[in-house]
Amino acid sequence: MDGITERVLEGLATLGNSHVREARVFRAPGRVNLIGEHTDYNLGFVMPVALDLACYAATAPRVDGILRIHSRNMNDTRELPVDDIKELKPAGHWSDYVLGAAKEVALAGYPVEAADLVIESTVPVGAGLSSSAAIEVSSALAFLRGRSIDKLELVKLARRVENDFVGMPCGIMDQFISVHGQENRAVRLDCRSLGHELVPLPFSVRVIAVNSMVKHDLGASAYPQRVRECAEAVAVYAERIPGVASLRDLTAEQYRHFDEYVSVPARWRARHVISENERVLAFREACVRHDRAEMGQLFYSSHKSMRDDYEISCAEIDFLVETAMAHSGCYGARLTGGGFGGCTVNLVAPEAVDTFKQAVAEAYHKQFGIIPTFYDCHPAAGAGEASLG
Ligand code: ADP
Ligand code: MG
């Protein structure tokens, strides 16, 4: 049994649960998106990997009709009568992610029983590595307590927690990869058909995420604003080109033909999404060819497009990207996640990883007085039950 599994089980005992012997533990990973940013809710392409950073949820039954949840990260506990779950309203609080999962499980027709739930996550919160999908999926599995569920149904259920309960209009990528991740593989996902393909990464590159340790408030309002701006652009094209229902349906040539009819900044947002979809497909090809230089160039083009067209970067992230690009062992760097802070993702030669981390940490500290955190991203398996053996 690993340390975090032990801790969440101990957490149940600390809460005073008297059925710890019936406890089960479920795990769901965070992710780093290699390329394809803000393309998921535009029904395009993405290419994430699941991480060995994950959220663990331990659950054990209670007999008094109460549902009690505790986050070890937040050191906070909430409880409510389990019979109230279907009527529950969001509270604008971390517990929304967990109780929203209970509600969605109940609404999907599965019985949600009185229980204690203890959660601990190694996914950094709010850093763009999707601690939210990790907590949603692990909580949903804990409330299901081993009842079988189709993987895609679980993905959609967890996404409803975030869309309908938490109120964040995110696409399907985060929940999809948290459920479908595979060891040593990236997943190229078509967010419309939900068809996916496992892509091995060349052994000769390491994926390193660098946490800027900043998160600017603008992010919360900018995300739904970008969703609206993309819809505004789609409406212009849908009037002119039959069959266009999302930015996914537009080629770069079709885009250019009518772009003057789209007002700014929606025009730029659409340009990012359309070029980013092309980059995902090109990145997949470059991976297969083990063409590290091309993979790196696509990373950097993606970053510039997010910075200039999608306008979701910030000074700290741009600095991390430029510093990384200036390092001889780094092939490419870009912002990953929603934007306005969080992490960059970097492709680094294995032998250069240590000097890369040192150079980036020193430069970032000198410029902003902040020590960044580094994550070596080893593609890991998707969600499931943790072994208690
Ligand atoms: P990201 O998914 O990039 O980490 P989000 O803003 O989407 O960032 O989700 C972060 C939110 O998810 C936190 O503010 C918190 O409400 C919730 N959350 C994630 N992990 C935990 C945890 N271990 N315990 C409690 N809440 C968590
Ligand atoms: Mg999130």
GROMACS .gro file of C-alpha atoms and ligand atoms in nm:
model
  417
    1MET     CA    1   0.000   0.000   0.000
    2ASP     CA    2   0.146   0.341  -0.083
    3GLY     CA    3   0.180   0.628   0.165
    4ILE     CA    4  -0.111   0.835   0.040
    5THR     CA    5  -0.348   0.535   0.050
    6GLU     CA    6  -0.242   0.478   0.411
    7ARG     CA    7  -0.304   0.843   0.496
    8VAL     CA    8  -0.656   0.859   0.354
    9LEU     CA    9  -0.744   0.536   0.538
   10GLU     CA   10  -0.602   0.681   0.860
   11GLY     CA   11  -0.809   0.991   0.788
   12LEU     CA   12  -1.126   0.778   0.807
   13ALA     CA   13  -1.022   0.650   1.149
   14THR     CA   14  -0.943   1.005   1.264
   15LEU     CA   15  -1.293   1.113   1.161
   16GLY     CA   16  -1.422   0.844   1.398
   17ASN     CA   17  -1.560   0.614   1.129
   18SER     CA   18  -1.643   0.278   1.283
   19HIS     CA   19  -1.653   0.080   0.956
   20VAL     CA   20  -1.295   0.138   0.846
   21ARG     CA   21  -1.258  -0.234   0.777
   22GLU     CA   22  -1.502  -0.190   0.487
   23ALA     CA   23  -1.303   0.101   0.346
   24ARG     CA   24  -1.214   0.127  -0.021
   25VAL     CA   25  -0.983   0.376  -0.191
   26PHE     CA   26  -1.015   0.520  -0.541
   27ARG     CA   27  -0.753   0.713  -0.732
   28ALA     CA   28  -0.781   0.953  -1.026
   29PRO     CA   29  -0.484   1.132  -1.186
   30GLY     CA   30  -0.425   1.491  -1.287
   31ARG     CA   31  -0.288   1.558  -1.632
   32VAL     CA   32  -0.057   1.772  -1.834
   33ASN     CA   33  -0.180   1.874  -2.174
   34LEU     CA   34   0.105   1.850  -2.426
   35ILE     CA   35  -0.072   2.046  -2.697
   36GLY     CA   36  -0.424   2.148  -2.801
   37GLU     CA   37  -0.514   2.429  -2.561
   38HIS     CA   38  -0.871   2.562  -2.543
   39THR     CA   39  -0.955   2.335  -2.836
   40ASP     CA   40  -1.160   2.084  -2.635
   41TYR     CA   41  -1.472   2.297  -2.588
   42ASN     CA   42  -1.438   2.387  -2.957
   43LEU     CA   43  -1.469   2.013  -3.031
   44GLY     CA   44  -1.120   1.990  -3.175
   45PHE     CA   45  -0.806   1.792  -3.089
   46VAL     CA   46  -0.601   1.766  -2.770
   47MET     CA   47  -0.307   1.553  -2.661
   48PRO     CA   48  -0.276   1.518  -2.284
   49VAL     CA   49  -0.099   1.263  -2.063
   50ALA     CA   50  -0.224   1.144  -1.724
   51LEU     CA   51   0.026   1.208  -1.443
   52ASP     CA   52   0.143   1.006  -1.149
   53LEU     CA   53   0.014   1.297  -0.941
   54ALA     CA   54  -0.337   1.197  -0.834
   55CYS     CA   55  -0.630   1.248  -0.601
   56TYR     CA   56  -0.714   0.962  -0.364
   57ALA     CA   57  -1.059   0.923  -0.207
   58ALA     CA   58  -1.114   0.673   0.076
   59THR     CA   59  -1.471   0.581   0.160
   60ALA     CA   60  -1.632   0.380   0.439
   61PRO     CA   61  -2.002   0.340   0.524
   62ARG     CA   62  -2.195   0.512   0.804
   63VAL     CA   63  -2.525   0.398   0.953
   64ASP     CA   64  -2.679   0.736   1.048
   65GLY     CA   65  -2.782   0.874   0.709
   66ILE     CA   66  -2.502   1.135   0.704
   67LEU     CA   67  -2.259   1.200   0.422
   68ARG     CA   68  -1.940   1.352   0.558
   69ILE     CA   69  -1.644   1.461   0.344
   70HIS     CA   70  -1.298   1.572   0.452
   71SER     CA   71  -1.014   1.713   0.241
   72ARG     CA   72  -0.671   1.663   0.395
   73ASN     CA   73  -0.534   1.931   0.160
   74MET     CA   74  -0.787   2.187   0.285
   75ASN     CA   75  -0.803   2.045   0.640
   76ASP     CA   76  -1.177   2.098   0.627
   77THR     CA   77  -1.487   1.882   0.680
   78ARG     CA   78  -1.847   1.915   0.552
   79GLU     CA   79  -2.151   1.701   0.618
   80LEU     CA   80  -2.514   1.677   0.514
   81PRO     CA   81  -2.802   1.427   0.527
   82VAL     CA   82  -2.748   1.195   0.231
   83ASP     CA   83  -3.120   1.219   0.143
   84ASP     CA   84  -3.069   1.588   0.053
   85ILE     CA   85  -2.811   1.515  -0.212
   86LYS     CA   86  -3.031   1.538  -0.523
   87GLU     CA   87  -3.154   1.886  -0.421
   88LEU     CA   88  -2.811   2.021  -0.325
   89LYS     CA   89  -2.704   2.364  -0.456
   90PRO     CA   90  -2.341   2.472  -0.507
   91ALA     CA   91  -2.178   2.670  -0.225
   92GLY     CA   92  -1.880   2.820  -0.411
   93HIS     CA   93  -1.651   2.603  -0.199
   94TRP     CA   94  -1.408   2.311  -0.253
   95SER     CA   95  -1.680   2.073  -0.137
   96ASP     CA   96  -1.877   2.149  -0.456
   97TYR     CA   97  -1.641   1.923  -0.651
   98VAL     CA   98  -1.708   1.629  -0.418
   99LEU     CA   99  -2.075   1.680  -0.331
  100GLY     CA  100  -2.143   1.769  -0.695
  101ALA     CA  101  -2.003   1.424  -0.780
  102ALA     CA  102  -2.237   1.266  -0.523
  103LYS     CA  103  -2.531   1.454  -0.676
  104GLU     CA  104  -2.443   1.353  -1.033
  105VAL     CA  105  -2.395   0.990  -0.929
  106ALA     CA  106  -2.740   0.998  -0.763
  107LEU     CA  107  -2.903   1.174  -1.060
  108ALA     CA  108  -2.754   0.910  -1.292
  109GLY     CA  109  -2.960   0.654  -1.100
  110TYR     CA  110  -2.697   0.497  -0.872
  111PRO     CA  111  -2.774   0.479  -0.500
  112VAL     CA  112  -2.555   0.713  -0.293
  113GLU     CA  113  -2.529   0.583   0.062
  114ALA     CA  114  -2.431   0.741   0.393
  115ALA     CA  115  -2.053   0.740   0.418
  116ASP     CA  116  -1.737   0.916   0.524
  117LEU     CA  117  -1.507   1.024   0.246
  118VAL     CA  118  -1.147   1.137   0.299
  119ILE     CA  119  -0.957   1.300   0.018
  120GLU     CA  120  -0.594   1.380  -0.041
  121SER     CA  121  -0.437   1.491  -0.366
  122THR     CA  122  -0.081   1.530  -0.486
  123VAL     CA  123  -0.201   1.734  -0.785
  124PRO     CA  124  -0.117   2.099  -0.714
  125VAL     CA  125  -0.442   2.293  -0.679
  126GLY     CA  126  -0.514   2.559  -0.942
  127ALA     CA  127  -0.186   2.502  -1.131
  128GLY     CA  128  -0.334   2.390  -1.463
  129LEU     CA  129  -0.269   2.018  -1.400
  130SER     CA  130  -0.639   1.955  -1.338
  131SER     CA  131  -0.670   1.888  -0.970
  132SER     CA  132  -1.040   1.952  -1.042
  133ALA     CA  133  -1.088   1.652  -1.273
  134ALA     CA  134  -0.882   1.437  -1.033
  135ILE     CA  135  -1.109   1.521  -0.738
  136GLU     CA  136  -1.429   1.488  -0.945
  137VAL     CA  137  -1.340   1.148  -1.088
  138SER     CA  138  -1.199   0.999  -0.765
  139SER     CA  139  -1.504   1.123  -0.571
  140ALA     CA  140  -1.747   0.984  -0.829
  141LEU     CA  141  -1.573   0.644  -0.810
  142ALA     CA  142  -1.587   0.658  -0.429
  143PHE     CA  143  -1.962   0.726  -0.433
  144LEU     CA  144  -2.008   0.444  -0.685
  145ARG     CA  145  -1.813   0.215  -0.445
  146GLY     CA  146  -1.712  -0.031  -0.715
  147ARG     CA  147  -2.043  -0.040  -0.904
  148SER     CA  148  -1.952  -0.089  -1.266
  149ILE     CA  149  -1.983   0.213  -1.491
  150ASP     CA  150  -1.893   0.261  -1.854
  151LYS     CA  151  -1.573   0.468  -1.879
  152LEU     CA  152  -1.729   0.728  -2.105
  153GLU     CA  153  -2.033   0.757  -1.879
  154LEU     CA  154  -1.795   0.828  -1.588
  155VAL     CA  155  -1.615   1.093  -1.796
  156LYS     CA  156  -1.941   1.267  -1.884
  157LEU     CA  157  -2.072   1.243  -1.529
  158ALA     CA  158  -1.755   1.406  -1.391
  159ARG     CA  159  -1.772   1.677  -1.655
  160ARG     CA  160  -2.130   1.756  -1.553
  161VAL     CA  161  -2.002   1.814  -1.199
  162GLU     CA  162  -1.778   2.090  -1.330
  163ASN     CA  163  -2.015   2.230  -1.596
  164ASP     CA  164  -2.351   2.208  -1.422
  165PHE     CA  165  -2.266   2.211  -1.051
  166VAL     CA  166  -1.941   2.405  -1.009
  167GLY     CA  167  -2.041   2.623  -1.306
  168MET     CA  168  -1.718   2.610  -1.510
  169PRO     CA  169  -1.788   2.564  -1.884
  170CYS     CA  170  -1.482   2.340  -1.943
  171GLY     CA  171  -1.448   2.092  -2.228
  172ILE     CA  172  -1.417   1.716  -2.191
  173MET     CA  173  -1.037   1.677  -2.198
  174ASP     CA  174  -0.955   1.677  -1.826
  175GLN     CA  175  -1.210   1.419  -1.719
  176PHE     CA  176  -1.143   1.208  -2.029
  177ILE     CA  177  -0.770   1.177  -1.968
  178SER     CA  178  -0.814   1.124  -1.594
  179VAL     CA  179  -1.023   0.816  -1.680
  180HIS     CA  180  -0.848   0.698  -2.000
  181GLY     CA  181  -0.481   0.769  -1.923
  182GLN     CA  182  -0.230   0.495  -2.004
  183GLU     CA  183   0.119   0.434  -1.876
  184ASN     CA  184   0.390   0.556  -2.112
  185ARG     CA  185   0.140   0.695  -2.359
  186ALA     CA  186  -0.002   1.031  -2.454
  187VAL     CA  187  -0.364   1.028  -2.567
  188ARG     CA  188  -0.469   1.211  -2.881
  189LEU     CA  189  -0.837   1.279  -2.842
  190ASP     CA  190  -1.092   1.402  -3.092
  191CYS     CA  191  -1.325   1.601  -2.867
  192ARG     CA  192  -1.616   1.567  -3.107
  193SER     CA  193  -1.619   1.195  -3.188
  194LEU     CA  194  -1.441   1.109  -2.858
  195GLY     CA  195  -1.231   0.867  -3.062
  196HIS     CA  196  -0.880   0.847  -2.919
  197GLU     CA  197  -0.544   0.711  -3.006
  198LEU     CA  198  -0.252   0.619  -2.778
  199VAL     CA  199   0.073   0.783  -2.886
  200PRO     CA  200   0.411   0.679  -2.744
  201LEU     CA  201   0.647   0.970  -2.685
  202PRO     CA  202   1.007   0.941  -2.805
  203PHE     CA  203   1.239   0.809  -2.530
  204SER     CA  204   1.475   1.091  -2.616
  205VAL     CA  205   1.256   1.363  -2.464
  206ARG     CA  206   1.139   1.422  -2.109
  207VAL     CA  207   0.824   1.616  -2.031
  208ILE     CA  208   0.884   1.863  -1.749
  209ALA     CA  209   0.608   2.083  -1.607
  210VAL     CA  210   0.721   2.402  -1.435
  211ASN     CA  211   0.482   2.560  -1.187
  212SER     CA  212   0.502   2.940  -1.194
  213MET     CA  213   0.336   2.940  -0.848
  214VAL     CA  214   0.113   3.228  -0.959
  215LYS     CA  215  -0.253   3.229  -1.056
  216HIS     CA  216  -0.401   3.563  -1.159
  217ASP     CA  217  -0.767   3.623  -1.072
  218LEU     CA  218  -0.848   3.719  -1.429
  219GLY     CA  219  -0.849   3.347  -1.522
  220ALA     CA  220  -1.188   3.275  -1.364
  221SER     CA  221  -1.374   3.531  -1.575
  222ALA     CA  222  -1.158   3.499  -1.887
  223TYR     CA  223  -1.236   3.130  -1.940
  224PRO     CA  224  -1.613   3.165  -1.987
  225GLN     CA  225  -1.541   3.483  -2.185
  226ARG     CA  226  -1.321   3.287  -2.428
  227VAL     CA  227  -1.596   3.025  -2.461
  228ARG     CA  228  -1.838   3.306  -2.558
  229GLU     CA  229  -1.592   3.468  -2.801
  230CYS     CA  230  -1.547   3.136  -2.983
  231ALA     CA  231  -1.925   3.096  -3.008
  232GLU     CA  232  -1.944   3.448  -3.152
  233ALA     CA  233  -1.695   3.356  -3.425
  234VAL     CA  234  -1.877   3.028  -3.501
  235ALA     CA  235  -2.203   3.220  -3.553
  236VAL     CA  236  -2.042   3.435  -3.825
  237TYR     CA  237  -1.914   3.132  -4.018
  238ALA     CA  238  -2.229   2.924  -3.963
  239GLU     CA  239  -2.426   3.192  -4.151
  240ARG     CA  240  -2.188   3.173  -4.447
  241ILE     CA  241  -2.070   2.813  -4.471
  242PRO     CA  242  -2.325   2.528  -4.451
  243GLY     CA  243  -2.251   2.267  -4.188
  244VAL     CA  244  -2.025   2.475  -3.965
  245ALA     CA  245  -2.122   2.405  -3.603
  246SER     CA  246  -1.793   2.469  -3.421
  247LEU     CA  247  -1.447   2.612  -3.490
  248ARG     CA  248  -1.343   2.251  -3.545
  249ASP     CA  249  -1.526   2.258  -3.877
  250LEU     CA  250  -1.318   2.541  -4.026
  251THR     CA  251  -1.002   2.511  -4.231
  252ALA     CA  252  -0.748   2.791  -4.213
  253GLU     CA  253  -0.845   2.891  -4.566
  254GLN     CA  254  -1.217   2.913  -4.484
  255TYR     CA  255  -1.125   3.113  -4.177
  256ARG     CA  256  -0.929   3.369  -4.378
  257HIS     CA  257  -1.205   3.401  -4.636
  258PHE     CA  258  -1.453   3.553  -4.389
  259ASP     CA  259  -1.240   3.668  -4.097
  260GLU     CA  260  -1.311   4.037  -4.158
  261TYR     CA  261  -1.676   3.971  -4.069
  262VAL     CA  262  -1.573   3.860  -3.720
  263SER     CA  263  -1.514   4.140  -3.475
  264VAL     CA  264  -1.196   4.160  -3.271
  265PRO     CA  265  -1.102   3.986  -3.039
  266ALA     CA  266  -1.326   3.691  -3.141
  267ARG     CA  267  -1.140   3.693  -3.477
  268TRP     CA  268  -0.809   3.631  -3.300
  269ARG     CA  269  -0.957   3.367  -3.068
  270ALA     CA  270  -1.080   3.170  -3.368
  271ARG     CA  271  -0.738   3.198  -3.534
  272HIS     CA  272  -0.578   3.042  -3.227
  273VAL     CA  273  -0.821   2.752  -3.214
  274ILE     CA  274  -0.794   2.674  -3.585
  275SER     CA  275  -0.413   2.690  -3.589
  276GLU     CA  276  -0.392   2.495  -3.262
  277ASN     CA  277  -0.596   2.207  -3.405
  278GLU     CA  278  -0.348   2.188  -3.694
  279ARG     CA  279  -0.059   2.189  -3.447
  280VAL     CA  280  -0.201   1.893  -3.253
  281LEU     CA  281  -0.212   1.683  -3.570
  282ALA     CA  282   0.136   1.795  -3.672
  283PHE     CA  283   0.268   1.723  -3.321
  284ARG     CA  284   0.133   1.370  -3.337
  285GLU     CA  285   0.317   1.316  -3.667
  286ALA     CA  286   0.639   1.463  -3.525
  287CYS     CA  287   0.611   1.228  -3.223
  288VAL     CA  288   0.580   0.928  -3.448
  289ARG     CA  289   0.887   1.042  -3.647
  290HIS     CA  290   1.077   1.113  -3.321
  291ASP     CA  291   1.137   1.460  -3.460
  292ARG     CA  292   1.218   1.644  -3.138
  293ALA     CA  293   1.305   1.972  -3.307
  294GLU     CA  294   0.967   1.985  -3.481
  295MET     CA  295   0.784   1.885  -3.161
  296GLY     CA  296   0.961   2.171  -2.984
  297GLN     CA  297   0.882   2.425  -3.256
  298LEU     CA  298   0.515   2.330  -3.241
  299PHE     CA  299   0.522   2.382  -2.864
  300TYR     CA  300   0.663   2.730  -2.907
  301SER     CA  301   0.420   2.823  -3.188
  302SER     CA  302   0.138   2.708  -2.964
  303HIS     CA  303   0.267   2.933  -2.689
  304LYS     CA  304   0.289   3.237  -2.914
  305SER     CA  305  -0.063   3.174  -3.038
  306MET     CA  306  -0.194   3.156  -2.679
  307ARG     CA  307   0.000   3.467  -2.585
  308ASP     CA  308  -0.092   3.683  -2.886
  309ASP     CA  309  -0.420   3.549  -3.025
  310TYR     CA  310  -0.589   3.390  -2.725
  311GLU     CA  311  -0.436   3.636  -2.478
  312ILE     CA  312  -0.422   3.397  -2.183
  313SER     CA  313  -0.055   3.423  -2.085
  314CYS     CA  314   0.107   3.652  -1.829
  315ALA     CA  315   0.452   3.795  -1.755
  316GLU     CA  316   0.561   3.507  -1.529
  317ILE     CA  317   0.463   3.238  -1.781
  318ASP     CA  318   0.618   3.423  -2.077
  319PHE     CA  319   0.940   3.456  -1.879
  320LEU     CA  320   0.945   3.082  -1.797
  321VAL     CA  321   0.887   2.998  -2.164
  322GLU     CA  322   1.157   3.232  -2.296
  323THR     CA  323   1.406   3.115  -2.033
  324ALA     CA  324   1.335   2.753  -2.124
  325MET     CA  325   1.366   2.821  -2.498
  326ALA     CA  326   1.706   2.981  -2.438
  327HIS     CA  327   1.836   2.662  -2.272
  328SER     CA  328   2.028   2.439  -2.513
  329GLY     CA  329   1.870   2.118  -2.375
  330CYS     CA  330   1.512   2.238  -2.420
  331TYR     CA  331   1.333   2.167  -2.750
  332GLY     CA  332   1.016   2.359  -2.677
  333ALA     CA  333   0.810   2.525  -2.405
  334ARG     CA  334   0.455   2.652  -2.374
  335LEU     CA  335   0.185   2.752  -2.130
  336THR     CA  336  -0.039   2.459  -2.040
  337GLY     CA  337  -0.384   2.467  -1.880
  338GLY     CA  338  -0.638   2.745  -1.863
  339GLY     CA  339  -0.386   3.031  -1.849
  340PHE     CA  340  -0.301   3.344  -1.646
  341GLY     CA  341  -0.045   3.150  -1.441
  342GLY     CA  342  -0.017   2.784  -1.351
  343CYS     CA  343   0.233   2.566  -1.535
  344THR     CA  344   0.444   2.559  -1.846
  345VAL     CA  345   0.517   2.229  -2.017
  346ASN     CA  346   0.865   2.171  -2.159
  347LEU     CA  347   1.031   1.911  -2.382
  348VAL     CA  348   1.380   1.852  -2.250
  349ALA     CA  349   1.667   1.621  -2.349
  350PRO     CA  350   1.708   1.355  -2.076
  351GLU     CA  351   2.071   1.445  -2.009
  352ALA     CA  352   1.985   1.815  -1.973
  353VAL     CA  353   1.702   1.784  -1.720
  354ASP     CA  354   1.910   1.881  -1.416
  355THR     CA  355   2.080   2.184  -1.573
  356PHE     CA  356   1.747   2.289  -1.723
  357LYS     CA  357   1.578   2.292  -1.382
  358GLN     CA  358   1.865   2.478  -1.225
  359ALA     CA  359   1.884   2.744  -1.495
  360VAL     CA  360   1.508   2.804  -1.497
  361ALA     CA  361   1.481   2.813  -1.118
  362GLU     CA  362   1.768   3.061  -1.082
  363ALA     CA  363   1.646   3.296  -1.354
  364TYR     CA  364   1.284   3.287  -1.231
  365HIS     CA  365   1.385   3.351  -0.873
  366LYS     CA  366   1.605   3.640  -0.976
  367GLN     CA  367   1.328   3.799  -1.183
  368PHE     CA  368   1.021   3.739  -0.964
  369GLY     CA  369   1.155   3.630  -0.624
  370ILE     CA  370   0.962   3.302  -0.657
  371ILE     CA  371   1.098   2.947  -0.650
  372PRO     CA  372   0.915   2.738  -0.912
  373THR     CA  373   0.823   2.372  -0.861
  374PHE     CA  374   0.917   2.111  -1.123
  375TYR     CA  375   0.727   1.796  -1.210
  376ASP     CA  376   0.879   1.513  -1.414
  377CYS     CA  377   0.575   1.400  -1.608
  378HIS     CA  378   0.570   1.022  -1.654
  379PRO     CA  379   0.253   0.922  -1.838
  380ALA     CA  380   0.049   0.720  -1.588
  381ALA     CA  381  -0.261   0.500  -1.587
  382GLY     CA  382  -0.613   0.643  -1.561
  383ALA     CA  383  -0.849   0.625  -1.265
  384GLY     CA  384  -0.927   0.310  -1.071
  385GLU     CA  385  -0.940   0.141  -0.734
  386ALA     CA  386  -0.621   0.151  -0.527
  387SER     CA  387  -0.485  -0.173  -0.390
  388LEU     CA  388  -0.502  -0.207  -0.010
  389GLY     CA  389  -0.276  -0.511  -0.010
  390ADP     P1  390  -0.691   2.300  -1.161
  390ADP     O1  391  -0.791   2.201  -1.209
  390ADP     O2  392  -0.608   2.358  -1.268
  390ADP     O3  393  -0.607   2.248  -1.048
  390ADP     P2  394  -0.931   2.443  -1.087
  390ADP     O4  395  -0.955   2.584  -1.049
  390ADP     O5  396  -1.003   2.388  -1.204
  390ADP     O6  397  -0.773   2.424  -1.102
  390ADP     O7  398  -0.968   2.348  -0.965
  390ADP     C1  399  -0.914   2.374  -0.837
  390ADP     C2  400  -1.022   2.361  -0.730
  390ADP     O8  401  -1.059   2.223  -0.712
  390ADP     C3  402  -0.974   2.406  -0.594
  390ADP     O9  403  -0.990   2.546  -0.578
  390ADP     C4  404  -1.063   2.326  -0.501
  390ADP    O10  405  -1.190   2.389  -0.487
  390ADP     C5  406  -1.083   2.197  -0.577
  390ADP     N1  407  -0.986   2.094  -0.532
  390ADP     C6  408  -0.893   2.033  -0.607
  390ADP     N2  409  -0.824   1.943  -0.533
  390ADP     C7  410  -0.873   1.948  -0.409
  390ADP     C8  411  -0.845   1.878  -0.286
  390ADP     N3  412  -0.749   1.787  -0.279
  390ADP     N4  413  -0.920   1.909  -0.178
  390ADP     C9  414  -1.018   1.999  -0.186
  390ADP     N5  415  -1.049   2.067  -0.297
  390ADP    C10  416  -0.978   2.043  -0.409
  391MG      MG  417  -0.950   2.242  -1.343
   0.00000   0.00000   0.00000
